[in-house]
Each structure stands twice: as structure tokens, then as C-alpha cells.
Coordinates of C-alpha atoms in Angstrom, one line a residue:
K1 CA 78.7 110.2 170.5
Q2 CA 76.6 108.0 168.1
W3 CA 78.5 109.5 165.2
Y4 CA 81.9 108.7 166.9
Q5 CA 80.8 105.1 167.6
R6 CA 79.7 104.6 164.0
R7 CA 83.0 106.0 162.8
V8 CA 85.0 103.6 165.1
R9 CA 82.9 100.6 164.0
G10 CA 83.4 101.7 160.4
K11 CA 87.2 101.8 160.9
H12 CA 87.1 98.3 162.4
K13 CA 85.1 97.0 159.4
M14 CA 87.5 98.7 156.9
A15 CA 90.4 97.1 158.8
S16 CA 88.9 93.7 158.6
K17 CA 88.1 94.2 154.8
G18 CA 91.7 95.3 154.4
K19 CA 93.0 92.2 156.0
A20 CA 90.8 90.0 153.7
V21 CA 92.1 91.8 150.7
R22 CA 95.7 91.4 151.9
R23 CA 95.1 87.7 152.5
L24 CA 93.7 87.3 148.9
L25 CA 96.7 89.2 147.5
G26 CA 98.9 87.0 149.5
S27 CA 97.4 83.9 148.0
F28 CA 98.3 85.1 144.5
S29 CA 101.6 86.5 145.5
V30 CA 103.3 83.6 147.3
H31 CA 104.9 81.4 144.6
G32 CA 107.4 78.7 144.5
K33 CA 110.8 79.1 143.0
G34 CA 109.6 77.7 139.7
C35 CA 106.8 80.2 139.1
P36 CA 107.3 81.8 135.7
C37 CA 105.2 84.9 136.5
H38 CA 107.6 87.9 136.6
A39 CA 105.0 90.1 138.4
H40 CA 105.1 87.8 141.5
A41 CA 108.8 87.3 141.8
K42 CA 108.7 88.5 145.5
P43 CA 105.9 87.7 147.9
L44 CA 104.0 90.7 149.2
L45 CA 103.0 89.0 152.4
K46 CA 104.6 86.4 154.6
G47 CA 103.1 83.8 156.8
I48 CA 101.2 81.8 154.2
H49 CA 103.0 78.6 153.1
S50 CA 103.2 78.1 149.4
K51 CA 101.8 74.6 149.6
Q52 CA 98.5 76.1 150.8
V53 CA 97.9 77.8 147.4
L54 CA 99.8 75.5 145.1
P55 CA 96.8 73.9 143.5
F56 CA 95.3 77.3 142.6
R57 CA 98.6 78.6 141.3
H58 CA 99.1 75.5 139.2
Y59 CA 95.7 76.0 137.5
V60 CA 96.2 79.7 136.9
H61 CA 99.7 79.6 135.5
T62 CA 100.2 76.3 133.7
T63 CA 96.7 75.3 132.5
T64 CA 95.7 76.4 129.0
I65 CA 92.5 75.8 127.1
P66 CA 93.2 74.1 123.8
P67 CA 91.6 75.8 120.8
P68 CA 88.4 74.2 119.5
K69 CA 88.5 72.0 116.5
N70 CA 85.7 73.9 114.7
D71 CA 85.2 77.6 114.5
V72 CA 83.0 79.2 117.2
A73 CA 82.6 82.7 115.7
F74 CA 81.5 84.4 112.5
E75 CA 82.0 88.0 111.5
M76 CA 79.6 90.2 109.5
S77 CA 81.6 92.8 107.5
A78 CA 79.9 94.6 104.7
S79 CA 80.3 97.7 102.6
S80 CA 78.3 100.8 103.3
I81 CA 75.4 100.9 100.9
R82 CA 73.5 103.9 99.5
Y83 CA 70.4 103.0 97.6
G84 CA 68.2 105.3 95.5
I85 CA 67.1 106.4 92.1
G86 CA 69.5 108.9 90.5
I87 CA 72.1 108.9 93.4
T88 CA 75.0 108.2 91.0
R89 CA 75.1 112.0 90.6
E90 CA 76.3 112.3 94.2
V91 CA 79.6 110.6 93.7
G92 CA 81.5 113.8 93.1
M93 CA 80.4 115.2 96.4
D94 CA 81.5 111.9 98.1
M95 CA 84.9 112.3 96.6
A96 CA 85.1 115.9 97.7
F97 CA 84.1 114.8 101.3
L98 CA 87.0 112.2 101.1
K99 CA 89.3 115.1 100.0
A100 CA 90.4 113.0 97.0
K101 CA 93.1 114.6 94.9
H102 CA 93.1 112.2 92.0
V103 CA 90.4 109.6 91.3
A104 CA 90.9 106.6 89.0
V105 CA 87.6 105.6 87.3
F106 CA 87.4 102.0 86.1
T107 CA 84.9 100.8 83.5
D108 CA 84.7 98.7 80.4
P109 CA 84.9 99.8 76.7
Y110 CA 81.3 99.1 76.0
L111 CA 80.0 101.2 78.8
A112 CA 82.4 104.0 78.0
S113 CA 81.2 104.1 74.4
L114 CA 77.5 104.6 75.3
P115 CA 76.6 108.3 75.1
D116 CA 74.2 108.3 78.1
S117 CA 75.9 105.6 80.2
P118 CA 76.4 105.9 84.0
V119 CA 80.1 106.4 83.2
H120 CA 79.4 109.8 81.8
V121 CA 77.1 110.7 84.8
V122 CA 80.0 109.8 87.1
L123 CA 82.6 111.9 85.1
Q124 CA 80.3 114.9 85.0
S125 CA 79.7 114.6 88.8
L126 CA 83.5 114.7 89.3
R127 CA 83.9 117.7 87.1
D128 CA 81.1 119.5 88.9
A129 CA 82.9 118.8 92.2
K130 CA 86.2 119.8 90.6
I131 CA 87.8 116.5 91.4
P132 CA 90.7 115.5 89.1
F133 CA 90.3 112.0 87.6
T134 CA 91.7 109.6 85.1
L135 CA 89.5 107.1 83.2
Y136 CA 90.6 103.5 82.7
D137 CA 88.2 102.0 80.2
R138 CA 90.2 98.9 79.4
V139 CA 88.6 96.5 81.9
R140 CA 88.1 93.0 80.4
C141 CA 84.8 91.2 80.8
E142 CA 85.7 88.0 82.6
P143 CA 89.1 89.3 83.8
T144 CA 92.3 87.3 83.8
D145 CA 95.5 87.6 85.7
T146 CA 96.9 89.4 82.7
S147 CA 94.1 92.0 82.6
F148 CA 94.5 92.4 86.4
K149 CA 98.2 93.2 86.0
E150 CA 97.4 95.7 83.2
A151 CA 95.0 97.5 85.5
I152 CA 97.6 97.4 88.3
N153 CA 100.2 98.9 86.0
F154 CA 97.8 101.6 85.0
L155 CA 97.1 102.6 88.6
N156 CA 100.8 102.8 89.4
N157 CA 101.3 105.0 86.3
P158 CA 97.9 106.7 85.6
S159 CA 98.8 108.4 82.3
P160 CA 96.0 109.2 79.8
L161 CA 95.0 106.3 77.5
P162 CA 93.4 107.2 74.2
P163 CA 90.4 107.4 73.7
F164 CA 90.5 109.5 76.8
T165 CA 88.2 111.9 78.7
S166 CA 89.7 113.5 81.8
S167 CA 89.8 116.6 83.9
L168 CA 93.6 116.2 84.1
S169 CA 94.5 117.7 80.7
H170 CA 96.0 120.7 82.4
Y171 CA 98.5 118.5 84.3
H172 CA 101.9 117.7 83.0
P173 CA 102.3 113.8 83.0
H174 CA 105.1 114.0 85.6
S175 CA 103.1 116.3 87.9
L176 CA 99.9 114.2 88.1
P177 CA 98.8 113.8 91.7
K178 CA 99.0 110.2 93.0
V179 CA 95.8 108.3 92.8
D180 CA 94.2 108.3 96.2
A181 CA 90.7 107.1 95.5
I182 CA 88.9 104.7 93.1
I183 CA 85.5 104.5 91.5
A184 CA 84.3 101.4 89.6
V185 CA 81.3 101.8 87.2
G186 CA 80.1 98.5 85.7
G187 CA 79.4 94.9 86.4
G188 CA 81.3 92.4 88.5
S189 CA 84.3 92.3 86.2
V190 CA 84.8 96.1 86.5
M191 CA 84.4 96.1 90.3
D192 CA 86.6 93.0 90.8
T193 CA 89.4 94.5 88.6
A194 CA 89.3 97.7 90.6
K195 CA 89.5 95.7 93.9
A196 CA 92.6 93.9 92.7
A197 CA 94.3 97.1 91.4
N198 CA 93.6 98.8 94.7
L199 CA 95.1 95.9 96.7
Y200 CA 98.2 95.4 94.6
T201 CA 99.1 99.1 94.4
T202 CA 98.5 99.7 98.1
Y203 CA 100.5 96.6 99.4
P204 CA 102.7 95.4 96.5
P205 CA 103.5 91.7 97.1
N206 CA 106.6 89.8 96.2
D207 CA 104.6 87.6 93.8
F208 CA 101.3 88.0 92.2
L209 CA 100.0 84.8 93.7
D210 CA 100.7 85.9 97.3
Y211 CA 97.1 87.1 97.8
V212 CA 95.4 84.6 95.6
N213 CA 93.3 81.9 97.3
T214 CA 94.8 78.6 98.0
P215 CA 95.6 76.0 96.6
I216 CA 96.5 78.0 93.5
G217 CA 97.9 80.9 95.5
K218 CA 99.4 81.4 99.0
G219 CA 96.3 83.1 100.5
I220 CA 98.3 85.6 102.5
P221 CA 96.0 87.9 104.4
V222 CA 95.7 91.5 103.2
P223 CA 97.9 93.6 105.6
G224 CA 95.4 96.5 106.2
P225 CA 92.9 99.0 104.8
L226 CA 93.1 100.1 101.1
K227 CA 92.4 103.3 99.3
P228 CA 88.8 104.7 99.4
F229 CA 86.8 102.8 96.8
I230 CA 83.3 103.5 95.6
A231 CA 81.5 100.8 93.5
I232 CA 78.6 101.6 91.2
P233 CA 77.0 98.5 89.8
T234 CA 75.3 98.6 86.4
T235 CA 73.9 95.0 86.6
A236 CA 71.7 93.4 89.1
G237 CA 73.4 90.1 90.0
T238 CA 77.0 90.0 91.1
G239 CA 76.6 91.8 94.4
S240 CA 80.3 92.8 94.1
E241 CA 79.5 96.2 95.6
A242 CA 79.0 94.4 98.9
T243 CA 81.7 91.7 98.8
G244 CA 85.4 91.4 99.5
V245 CA 86.1 89.0 96.6
A246 CA 87.7 89.5 93.2
I247 CA 87.4 86.7 90.7
F248 CA 89.6 86.1 87.6
D249 CA 90.9 83.4 85.2
Y250 CA 94.4 82.2 85.9
E251 CA 95.6 81.7 82.4
K252 CA 98.6 79.5 83.2
I253 CA 96.4 76.6 84.3
G254 CA 93.1 77.6 82.6
A255 CA 91.1 77.8 85.9
K256 CA 89.1 80.4 87.7
T257 CA 90.2 81.5 91.1
G258 CA 90.1 84.7 93.1
I259 CA 91.3 86.9 96.0
A260 CA 89.1 87.1 99.1
N261 CA 89.5 89.4 102.1
R262 CA 87.4 91.8 104.0
H263 CA 89.7 94.7 103.2
L264 CA 88.7 94.4 99.5
K265 CA 85.1 95.4 100.2
P266 CA 84.2 98.8 98.7
T267 CA 84.1 101.8 101.1
L268 CA 80.7 102.6 99.6
G269 CA 78.4 100.8 97.2
I270 CA 76.1 103.2 95.2
V271 CA 73.1 101.2 94.1
D272 CA 71.1 103.2 91.6
P273 CA 68.3 101.5 89.7
E274 CA 68.6 104.0 86.8
N275 CA 71.9 102.3 85.9
T276 CA 70.1 99.1 84.9
Q277 CA 67.4 100.6 82.6
T278 CA 69.4 99.8 79.4
L279 CA 70.4 96.4 80.6
P280 CA 70.0 93.9 77.7
F281 CA 67.4 91.1 78.1
T282 CA 69.8 88.2 78.3
V283 CA 72.1 90.0 80.7
A284 CA 69.1 90.8 82.9
V285 CA 68.1 87.1 83.0
A286 CA 71.6 85.8 83.6
S287 CA 72.4 88.3 86.3
G288 CA 69.0 87.5 87.9
F289 CA 69.9 83.8 88.1
D290 CA 73.3 84.8 89.4
Q291 CA 71.8 86.5 92.4
L292 CA 69.3 83.6 92.9
C293 CA 72.3 81.2 93.2
H294 CA 74.0 83.6 95.6
S295 CA 71.1 83.5 97.9
L296 CA 70.4 79.8 97.7
E297 CA 74.0 78.8 98.0
S298 CA 74.8 81.1 101.0
Y299 CA 71.7 79.9 102.8
T300 CA 72.5 76.3 102.3
A301 CA 76.3 76.6 102.7
L302 CA 78.1 74.5 105.4
S303 CA 77.5 76.4 108.7
F304 CA 80.3 78.4 110.2
D305 CA 80.6 76.1 113.3
K306 CA 81.4 73.1 111.1
R307 CA 84.5 74.7 109.6
P308 CA 88.0 74.5 110.9
Y309 CA 89.1 77.0 113.6
P310 CA 91.4 79.6 112.1
Q311 CA 94.9 80.1 113.4
S312 CA 94.1 83.8 114.0
P313 CA 91.2 86.2 113.3
A314 CA 93.1 87.5 110.3
H315 CA 93.0 84.0 108.8
R316 CA 89.2 83.6 109.3
P317 CA 88.1 83.4 105.6
A318 CA 85.8 86.0 104.1
Y319 CA 83.5 83.1 103.2
Q320 CA 82.9 81.7 106.7
G321 CA 79.8 79.6 106.1
S322 CA 76.1 80.2 106.7
N323 CA 75.3 82.0 109.9
P324 CA 72.3 83.6 111.6
I325 CA 73.0 87.1 110.0
S326 CA 73.7 86.0 106.5
D327 CA 70.6 83.9 106.6
I328 CA 68.5 87.0 107.1
W329 CA 69.9 88.7 103.9
A330 CA 69.7 85.5 101.8
L331 CA 66.0 84.8 102.7
Q332 CA 65.0 88.3 102.1
S333 CA 66.8 88.3 98.7
L334 CA 65.1 85.1 97.7
S335 CA 61.7 86.5 98.6
M336 CA 62.3 89.7 96.5
I337 CA 63.7 87.7 93.5
N338 CA 60.6 85.5 93.5
Q339 CA 58.3 88.5 93.5
W340 CA 60.1 90.9 91.2
L341 CA 62.5 89.2 88.8
P342 CA 59.9 87.8 86.3
R343 CA 58.3 91.2 86.2
A344 CA 61.6 93.1 85.7
V345 CA 62.6 90.7 82.8
E346 CA 59.2 90.9 81.1
H347 CA 58.8 94.6 81.5
P348 CA 62.2 96.3 81.3
E349 CA 60.6 99.8 81.5
D350 CA 59.2 98.9 85.0
I351 CA 61.5 101.0 87.2
Q352 CA 59.9 99.6 90.4
A353 CA 60.6 96.0 89.4
R354 CA 64.2 96.9 88.3
A355 CA 64.8 98.7 91.5
Q356 CA 63.6 95.8 93.7
V357 CA 65.7 93.3 91.7
M358 CA 68.8 95.5 92.1
L359 CA 68.2 95.8 95.8
A360 CA 67.8 92.1 96.0
A361 CA 71.2 91.6 94.3
T362 CA 72.8 93.8 97.0
Y363 CA 71.0 91.8 99.8
A364 CA 72.3 88.6 98.3
G365 CA 75.8 90.1 98.1
I366 CA 75.8 91.0 101.8
G367 CA 74.6 87.5 102.6
F368 CA 77.1 85.5 100.5
G369 CA 79.8 88.0 101.1
S370 CA 79.8 86.6 104.7
A371 CA 78.6 83.0 104.1
G372 CA 80.1 82.1 100.7
V373 CA 78.8 80.0 97.9
H374 CA 79.3 76.3 97.0
L375 CA 78.5 73.8 94.3
C376 CA 76.9 75.9 91.6
H377 CA 79.7 78.5 91.6
G378 CA 82.4 75.9 92.2
M379 CA 81.3 74.0 89.1
S380 CA 81.0 77.2 87.1
Y381 CA 84.7 78.1 87.6
P382 CA 86.2 75.4 85.4
I383 CA 83.4 75.6 82.9
S384 CA 83.5 79.4 82.4
S385 CA 87.3 79.4 82.2
L386 CA 87.1 76.9 79.2
V387 CA 84.1 78.3 77.4
K388 CA 85.2 81.5 75.7
S389 CA 83.5 81.7 72.3
F390 CA 79.9 80.7 73.1
R391 CA 77.4 83.5 72.8
P392 CA 73.6 82.9 73.5
E393 CA 71.0 84.1 71.0
G394 CA 70.1 87.8 71.5

């Protein structure tokens, strides 16, 4: 009997809840003739006059929240980073894991000419993993739009270039597999050139300037992901292994500019301190000050919430302004530079100091890759594009 009474009471409660739900649905469903909502063209329930719910309907269907004037969001997007002494030798296994059929290896003539350079470590690793590759050793230091275009043409038609070392000698030129992965071994110029070649061969634009930053270019967002790309830095400064930026000289107007988009970031950055052991003294000093400026500028950049609100997430720039996450990387990098850079410069054989400085460069790259840089780098663009013949002592 008690069970029956509880059941009856439960049914009455369910019925009353059902009525409440139907009344609520009715308040949403009863619309005037001018209601634009196609889902409520016919009222589900009758008996509730439309004027009773008009204020609510008016708010839901016609009121929109205007976009804010300044941005309200920031995005942290960074390359995967692998750090360790001697890990350059793992790159062949990485390409095997990616099932690469033909890898393009980018480097510069100087690195390619050194008998024990990281380039040869990479090539041997690819041979050991039986990964076909083609070497492009024509990357220009301080690249230009012309050198970018040469690299793009190479990637579209990766035929051997003398002097040439490759595992593709058994292929007929017309039967070469299409390049489906890229490795860059070198400094910022090499990594930036590989980024540009990757972009322009994956999504060929109507005009070279389509992807170039405004006001020189059109700044069109990159349409989507690029080919797998592994960056192996041989300097400790640019942080390009962690950024989505490719810088070059636009020769027509004699000015430095670039391409910036998250999709340009390497799939993986292999940070191996062994690759900086033969770094010349002046390059070590210059690259050390480069990472110092990266950290300082990203930490002191205009904050993300003081910048204009983008028209869409795709238009939110890679350099968004200082933010709580980029600040962490910038401050840690500054601390490491202060502790280790003098020691690394004064004692090049100190592998621990070199290792910490290289790691600090990557930290700075992650930071400014999100926040951006400002005055120092902005002033350097017109100066460096005009100064071509100066060489410091040493």
C-alpha cells in the first residue's frame, strides 16, 4: 500500500514537472509573425499570448553583443621541443616514424663544407634509417625574397645540385618521390628559408606577397597545416626552432619584412648543445645578445589586451603581445642568460654553459614567438637590410 501511494504521488509530481517544462517550452515557442527563428515557426502550445513573452523573445533574438575594441584572448602555440646532448642522431628515426618517403634537408654552404658538421650527422642518420633525401645547401645567410624563391623552386623540383650528397642516386630524376618532409640544419636563416619553402609549396599563392606581413604584403592567413618539418639549430640565439616567423630582405624596396603564422612553426625542434661547440666567438656573442633582446622585448611588449580585437581567430597575429604565459618563458630565459652567457663565451669548451645558453635561446623563442618583439628588432630591420659589407673583427 505504501509503495502504491508513493508511486501515485510520484506520478503527480512528474505530471506537475511536465507541465512546468511545457510552459517553459511554450514561452520559447510562441512567437509573433515577424520572428526570424525558423525552428519556432509554429507554436508547440496554445493558450499563452505572445505579448506575455515579447520582452524575452526580443532580447534572445535581436540583441547582439558588439565585439570588444581590444583583444580579450591570447594563444600559446609552440613547436614540440626535444633537448639533449647528441640527440641530432635521432632524426632519422623521427622521419621513419613519420613515414617520410623523401626528405629535403636545408642548410648553408659553410655548414655543408665542414667535415664534422651537424649536417653530416643528420645525413648519416637518414641513411641509417633508409630514408631517401635530397640536400639543399644553397641557403643564403640573411635571406632575400630572391633566395626564398630559389628554395621554393628547388622544393618543387628537388633534383640534385652539385656538389651533392644524397641517398637518391639510384632514382631516375623523373621518378623521384615527392618531398613530404623537411629538415633544416643551421641558424635562423636556414630555418626561416625552410619555413617559407614549406609554405609556398604546400599552398602556392597567386602572388609572392600574399602571405607577407602588411603593409608590404597582404598578410593573408596560412590556409592550414604544412608538411612535417624538423628544425635543428646550430646557433644559440634566433629561437627560430620554436617560432612561426620567417624573416627576409625584400630587395625591391630595400627593407626587411617577414611572414608570420602559427602554421609555420616546426613540427619538432631538436635542440642539441653539441651543435654549437664549434660556434665562432663573434657569432656566440651576437647570438647571445639576440636571445637577450628576444626575452627583454617580449616581456616589455604591449600587452595582448591593449591590441585591436581581430576579425576572426585566424587573423589573430602570431605576435599577440606580452601575456602571462610568454612572461614565464621570457623571465626564465633572462635568468639563464645572465648566469650562463658570459661563461659560455669565455669558455667555449664548457659544454654545460653552452647547453644552458642554447636552452635559454629556445625558452626566449617560445616567449617571443607568442608575444613578439618591438623597438630593437624594429630598428634592426632597416639597418641590417642596408648594411651588407660590414664585417666585425674576428
